[in-house]
Amino acid sequence: SKEQKGTRTAHRVTTKGTNVPSHVDSFEGLKKYTIPSHLFANLTSSGYKEPTSIQSYCIPIMLEGRDIAAISPTGTGKTLAYLLPIFSKLGSPASSSSGDVGTGVRAVIVVPTRELAHQIHNECLKLAQGRKWKLVLFSKATANALSQKAARDKVDIIISTPLRLVAALQEGNLELNNVRHLVLDEADRMLDTEFMPQIQEIVAACSHSKLQKALFSATLPAGAERLAMEMLDDPVRVVVGLKDT
Ligand code: ADP
Ligand code: MG
């Protein structure tokens, strides 16, 4: 449990799992991890001075490579909680590397709506400043632009709805076998009967042995929680709640 100083809302944080990595109290506290310095600069230029509660806990957990189920209220900064570790782990854009990074899409963020995908793409652009990351807000048009494998091989991060992603997989216009980070955002909706068949197809397509899976949500009802725990490997579960609620 943790009290936060200053004007930020006090949150109660609980964690569950084996060998839960320690949280940090500041972005400075992340310097024990090898985070590219331009990412710290981009946090500053985005006006992010201190991590929110969910970020304090999730960022180290994801940097340690663990699977995670993170539950925290709307507006508490869940997007940065997964984007910072993903950008950090990817290190540099695939297109800038001389072949030591495998080819093909390296991270996938799945969200229930186009509108949310758009918002997450905007958060990505903040961290992407100063580097030539290939970020794709997946749509019919951008999917068509990736119909050539050579174009797909340069992609760092795809942000998509489940249906759009599955359509591309079924058309044979997308491989996810080099994906290292798979995020299901708004996971309560993704693990519902509406999206579950697509989610299973996406998870199956992400066949790399070093795949990290992360679920983020404001709530996780019992049914979705059970599906989440089946999907994740040795996960850490983090729950942020408002104090005295
Ligand atoms: P959630 O997904 O939990 O609903 P978001 O990721 O959409 O929350 O973030 C909510 C708002 O908080 C966004 O405008 C985002 O830019 C801002 N934000 C995120 N992290 C921080 C931070 N560490 N400091 C200040 N603002 C932040
Ligand atoms: Mg969100």
Short mmCIF file of C-alpha atoms and ligand atoms in Angstrom, two decimals:
data_model
loop_
_atom_site.label_atom_id
_atom_site.label_comp_id
_atom_site.label_asym_id
_atom_site.label_seq_id
_atom_site.Cartn_x
_atom_site.Cartn_y
_atom_site.Cartn_z
CA SER A 1 0.00 0.00 0.00
CA LYS A 2 1.24 3.45 -0.85
CA GLU A 3 0.37 7.07 -0.14
CA GLN A 4 1.22 9.62 -2.75
CA LYS A 5 2.40 13.08 -1.90
CA GLY A 6 1.23 16.38 -3.25
CA THR A 7 -1.91 17.03 -5.15
CA ARG A 8 -2.17 13.63 -6.72
CA THR A 9 -5.00 11.37 -5.67
CA ALA A 10 -4.10 8.87 -2.98
CA HIS A 11 -4.30 5.35 -4.32
CA ARG A 12 -4.34 1.92 -2.74
CA VAL A 13 -2.19 -0.46 -4.77
CA THR A 14 -2.18 -4.22 -4.41
CA THR A 15 0.04 -6.66 -6.28
CA LYS A 16 -0.11 -10.41 -6.65
CA GLY A 17 2.28 -12.84 -8.28
CA THR A 18 5.66 -14.52 -7.86
CA ASN A 19 8.74 -12.30 -7.31
CA VAL A 20 6.93 -9.03 -7.98
CA PRO A 21 9.49 -6.42 -9.15
CA SER A 22 9.76 -3.33 -6.92
CA HIS A 23 7.90 -0.21 -7.88
CA VAL A 24 9.62 3.14 -8.41
CA ASP A 25 8.69 6.48 -6.84
CA SER A 26 9.93 8.61 -9.72
CA PHE A 27 10.95 8.34 -13.37
CA GLU A 28 14.52 8.84 -12.05
CA GLY A 29 14.11 5.55 -10.20
CA LEU A 30 13.95 3.80 -13.58
CA LYS A 31 17.58 4.65 -14.31
CA LYS A 32 18.65 1.26 -12.96
CA TYR A 33 17.10 -0.09 -16.17
CA THR A 34 18.76 0.71 -19.47
CA ILE A 35 16.18 3.11 -20.83
CA PRO A 36 17.30 5.10 -23.90
CA SER A 37 17.89 8.69 -22.80
CA HIS A 38 15.72 10.15 -25.56
CA LEU A 39 12.72 8.50 -23.87
CA PHE A 40 13.43 10.40 -20.65
CA ALA A 41 13.70 13.58 -22.72
CA ASN A 42 10.35 12.80 -24.35
CA LEU A 43 8.70 12.30 -20.96
CA THR A 44 9.89 15.75 -19.95
CA SER A 45 8.81 17.43 -23.18
CA SER A 46 5.39 15.76 -22.81
CA GLY A 47 5.03 17.34 -19.35
CA TYR A 48 5.21 14.01 -17.51
CA LYS A 49 7.14 14.80 -14.33
CA GLU A 50 6.21 11.94 -12.02
CA PRO A 51 4.73 8.51 -12.67
CA THR A 52 1.13 7.85 -11.70
CA SER A 53 0.50 4.91 -9.34
CA ILE A 54 -0.15 2.41 -12.09
CA GLN A 55 2.98 3.60 -13.91
CA SER A 56 5.13 3.28 -10.74
CA TYR A 57 4.23 -0.39 -10.53
CA CYS A 58 3.73 -1.46 -14.16
CA ILE A 59 6.76 0.10 -15.77
CA PRO A 60 9.34 -1.92 -13.74
CA ILE A 61 7.23 -5.10 -14.06
CA MET A 62 7.12 -4.78 -17.84
CA LEU A 63 10.78 -3.76 -18.07
CA GLU A 64 11.57 -7.01 -16.22
CA GLY A 65 9.79 -8.79 -19.06
CA ARG A 66 6.89 -10.09 -16.98
CA ASP A 67 3.35 -10.72 -18.17
CA ILE A 68 0.93 -8.40 -16.40
CA ALA A 69 -2.74 -7.80 -15.70
CA ALA A 70 -3.12 -4.17 -14.64
CA ILE A 71 -6.35 -2.72 -13.30
CA SER A 72 -6.59 1.00 -12.64
CA PRO A 73 -9.36 3.58 -12.98
CA THR A 74 -9.92 5.57 -16.17
CA GLY A 75 -7.64 8.59 -16.47
CA THR A 76 -4.78 7.19 -14.37
CA GLY A 77 -2.28 6.91 -17.22
CA LYS A 78 -2.47 3.27 -18.22
CA THR A 79 -1.30 4.03 -21.77
CA LEU A 80 2.12 5.35 -20.74
CA ALA A 81 2.37 2.48 -18.23
CA TYR A 82 2.78 0.06 -21.15
CA LEU A 83 4.15 2.35 -23.86
CA LEU A 84 7.27 3.45 -21.96
CA PRO A 85 8.48 -0.13 -21.32
CA ILE A 86 7.64 -1.18 -24.87
CA PHE A 87 9.57 1.70 -26.46
CA SER A 88 12.40 1.06 -24.03
CA LYS A 89 12.59 -2.67 -24.79
CA LEU A 90 12.38 -2.08 -28.55
CA GLY A 91 15.38 0.22 -28.11
CA SER A 92 15.54 1.71 -31.57
CA PRO A 93 13.42 1.59 -34.71
CA ALA A 94 13.66 -1.67 -36.68
CA SER A 95 14.45 0.28 -39.85
CA SER A 96 17.56 1.82 -38.22
CA SER A 97 19.08 -1.50 -37.25
CA SER A 98 21.45 -3.48 -39.43
CA GLY A 99 19.73 -6.82 -39.27
CA ASP A 100 20.33 -7.79 -35.66
CA VAL A 101 16.71 -7.11 -34.82
CA GLY A 102 14.45 -9.68 -36.45
CA THR A 103 12.13 -8.43 -39.13
CA GLY A 104 8.40 -7.98 -38.87
CA VAL A 105 6.00 -6.22 -36.52
CA ARG A 106 7.52 -6.05 -33.01
CA ALA A 107 4.66 -4.82 -30.84
CA VAL A 108 0.87 -4.93 -31.13
CA ILE A 109 -1.65 -2.93 -29.13
CA VAL A 110 -5.24 -4.11 -29.47
CA VAL A 111 -8.14 -1.90 -28.42
CA PRO A 112 -11.91 -2.25 -28.86
CA THR A 113 -12.53 0.91 -30.92
CA ARG A 114 -10.93 3.02 -33.67
CA GLU A 115 -11.30 6.09 -31.46
CA LEU A 116 -9.21 4.50 -28.71
CA ALA A 117 -6.65 3.32 -31.25
CA HIS A 118 -6.35 6.92 -32.39
CA GLN A 119 -5.78 8.17 -28.82
CA ILE A 120 -3.10 5.56 -28.18
CA HIS A 121 -1.38 6.43 -31.44
CA ASN A 122 -1.23 10.04 -30.20
CA GLU A 123 0.41 8.90 -26.93
CA CYS A 124 2.88 6.87 -29.01
CA LEU A 125 3.83 9.96 -30.99
CA LYS A 126 4.90 11.72 -27.77
CA LEU A 127 7.41 8.98 -26.91
CA ALA A 128 8.45 8.58 -30.53
CA GLN A 129 9.78 12.15 -30.88
CA GLY A 130 13.26 12.35 -32.31
CA ARG A 131 13.43 8.81 -33.68
CA LYS A 132 12.06 7.32 -36.90
CA TRP A 133 9.74 4.79 -35.31
CA LYS A 134 7.33 3.13 -37.70
CA LEU A 135 4.00 3.31 -35.86
CA VAL A 136 0.91 2.10 -37.68
CA LEU A 137 -2.63 3.06 -36.75
CA PHE A 138 -4.20 0.08 -38.49
CA SER A 139 -7.05 0.73 -40.94
CA LYS A 140 -8.06 -0.59 -44.33
CA ALA A 141 -5.81 1.99 -45.97
CA THR A 142 -2.73 1.43 -43.80
CA ALA A 143 -3.24 -2.35 -44.02
CA ASN A 144 -3.19 -2.07 -47.83
CA ALA A 145 -0.02 -0.01 -47.63
CA LEU A 146 1.55 -2.96 -45.78
CA SER A 147 0.56 -5.57 -48.36
CA GLN A 148 4.25 -5.78 -49.34
CA LYS A 149 6.25 -7.84 -46.86
CA ALA A 150 9.21 -5.44 -47.15
CA ALA A 151 6.99 -2.64 -45.83
CA ARG A 152 5.67 -4.80 -42.98
CA ASP A 153 9.18 -5.74 -41.93
CA LYS A 154 9.90 -2.12 -40.98
CA VAL A 155 6.94 -1.79 -38.61
CA ASP A 156 7.71 -1.28 -34.92
CA ILE A 157 4.23 -0.94 -33.38
CA ILE A 158 0.74 -1.61 -34.74
CA ILE A 159 -2.31 -0.22 -32.95
CA SER A 160 -5.52 -1.88 -34.08
CA THR A 161 -9.00 -3.10 -33.32
CA PRO A 162 -9.35 -6.92 -33.16
CA LEU A 163 -11.43 -7.21 -36.34
CA ARG A 164 -9.05 -5.20 -38.49
CA LEU A 165 -6.05 -7.22 -37.30
CA VAL A 166 -7.77 -10.56 -37.85
CA ALA A 167 -8.89 -9.47 -41.34
CA ALA A 168 -5.25 -8.78 -42.28
CA LEU A 169 -4.13 -12.13 -40.81
CA GLN A 170 -6.81 -13.95 -42.78
CA GLU A 171 -5.89 -12.13 -46.00
CA GLY A 172 -2.32 -13.33 -45.51
CA ASN A 173 -1.15 -9.72 -45.34
CA LEU A 174 0.30 -9.76 -41.84
CA GLU A 175 2.64 -11.94 -39.80
CA LEU A 176 2.83 -11.56 -36.03
CA ASN A 177 5.48 -14.22 -35.41
CA ASN A 178 8.12 -11.67 -34.38
CA VAL A 179 5.87 -9.74 -31.98
CA ARG A 180 7.56 -9.37 -28.57
CA HIS A 181 4.90 -7.25 -26.82
CA LEU A 182 1.16 -7.79 -27.08
CA VAL A 183 -1.12 -5.41 -25.17
CA LEU A 184 -4.86 -5.78 -24.79
CA ASP A 185 -6.09 -2.39 -23.63
CA GLU A 186 -9.61 -2.05 -22.21
CA ALA A 187 -9.21 -5.77 -21.57
CA ASP A 188 -12.63 -6.15 -19.95
CA ARG A 189 -14.16 -5.51 -23.37
CA MET A 190 -11.58 -7.56 -25.25
CA LEU A 191 -12.14 -10.63 -23.10
CA ASP A 192 -15.89 -10.51 -23.67
CA THR A 193 -17.72 -12.94 -25.96
CA GLU A 194 -17.89 -10.30 -28.72
CA PHE A 195 -14.12 -10.14 -29.23
CA MET A 196 -12.89 -13.41 -27.72
CA PRO A 197 -12.63 -15.40 -31.00
CA GLN A 198 -10.54 -12.61 -32.56
CA ILE A 199 -8.38 -12.25 -29.46
CA GLN A 200 -7.64 -15.97 -29.47
CA GLU A 201 -6.65 -15.80 -33.13
CA ILE A 202 -4.36 -12.82 -32.47
CA VAL A 203 -2.70 -14.46 -29.45
CA ALA A 204 -2.16 -17.66 -31.46
CA ALA A 205 -0.55 -15.65 -34.30
CA CYS A 206 1.89 -14.05 -31.84
CA SER A 207 3.98 -17.21 -31.77
CA HIS A 208 7.38 -15.88 -30.71
CA SER A 209 8.78 -17.65 -27.63
CA LYS A 210 9.76 -14.30 -26.07
CA LEU A 211 6.28 -12.78 -26.30
CA GLN A 212 5.29 -10.53 -23.40
CA LYS A 213 1.54 -10.22 -22.85
CA ALA A 214 -0.06 -7.34 -20.98
CA LEU A 215 -3.69 -6.63 -20.15
CA PHE A 216 -4.90 -3.20 -19.03
CA SER A 217 -8.35 -2.32 -17.88
CA ALA A 218 -10.36 -0.10 -15.54
CA THR A 219 -12.26 -3.16 -14.32
CA LEU A 220 -11.87 -6.90 -14.71
CA PRO A 221 -15.04 -8.87 -13.95
CA ALA A 222 -14.61 -12.46 -12.75
CA GLY A 223 -15.20 -14.05 -16.16
CA ALA A 224 -12.67 -11.82 -17.91
CA GLU A 225 -10.22 -12.29 -15.01
CA ARG A 226 -10.34 -16.08 -15.47
CA LEU A 227 -9.68 -15.76 -19.22
CA ALA A 228 -6.88 -13.29 -18.49
CA MET A 229 -5.12 -15.64 -16.09
CA GLU A 230 -5.36 -18.50 -18.63
CA MET A 231 -3.81 -16.28 -21.28
CA LEU A 232 -0.88 -14.94 -19.22
CA ASP A 233 2.31 -16.76 -18.15
CA ASP A 234 3.40 -16.31 -14.52
CA PRO A 235 1.71 -12.90 -14.47
CA VAL A 236 1.90 -10.09 -11.99
CA ARG A 237 -1.49 -8.62 -11.17
CA VAL A 238 -1.62 -4.98 -10.14
CA VAL A 239 -4.78 -3.32 -8.89
CA VAL A 240 -5.01 0.40 -8.23
CA GLY A 241 -8.07 1.59 -6.40
CA LEU A 242 -9.09 4.91 -4.98
CA LYS A 243 -8.42 4.99 -1.24
CA ASP A 244 -11.43 4.39 1.00
CA THR A 245 -13.61 3.01 -1.77
P1 ADP B 1 -6.23 5.62 -18.80
O1 ADP B 1 -5.84 4.75 -19.96
O2 ADP B 1 -5.86 5.02 -17.48
O3 ADP B 1 -7.68 6.02 -18.84
P2 ADP B 1 -4.60 7.59 -20.14
O4 ADP B 1 -3.43 6.75 -20.48
O5 ADP B 1 -5.57 7.85 -21.25
O6 ADP B 1 -5.40 6.98 -18.90
O7 ADP B 1 -4.07 8.96 -19.51
C1 ADP B 1 -4.93 9.96 -19.05
C2 ADP B 1 -4.27 11.33 -19.18
O8 ADP B 1 -3.20 11.45 -18.26
C3 ADP B 1 -3.68 11.57 -20.55
O9 ADP B 1 -4.01 12.88 -20.96
C4 ADP B 1 -2.19 11.46 -20.34
O10 ADP B 1 -1.46 12.24 -21.25
C5 ADP B 1 -2.03 11.92 -18.91
N1 ADP B 1 -0.86 11.33 -18.21
C6 ADP B 1 -0.46 10.04 -18.25
N2 ADP B 1 0.61 9.84 -17.47
C7 ADP B 1 0.90 11.03 -16.89
C8 ADP B 1 1.92 11.46 -15.97
N3 ADP B 1 2.84 10.62 -15.48
N4 ADP B 1 1.91 12.76 -15.60
C9 ADP B 1 0.99 13.61 -16.10
N5 ADP B 1 0.02 13.27 -16.97
C10 ADP B 1 -0.04 11.99 -17.37
MG MG B 2 -6.79 3.74 -21.46
#
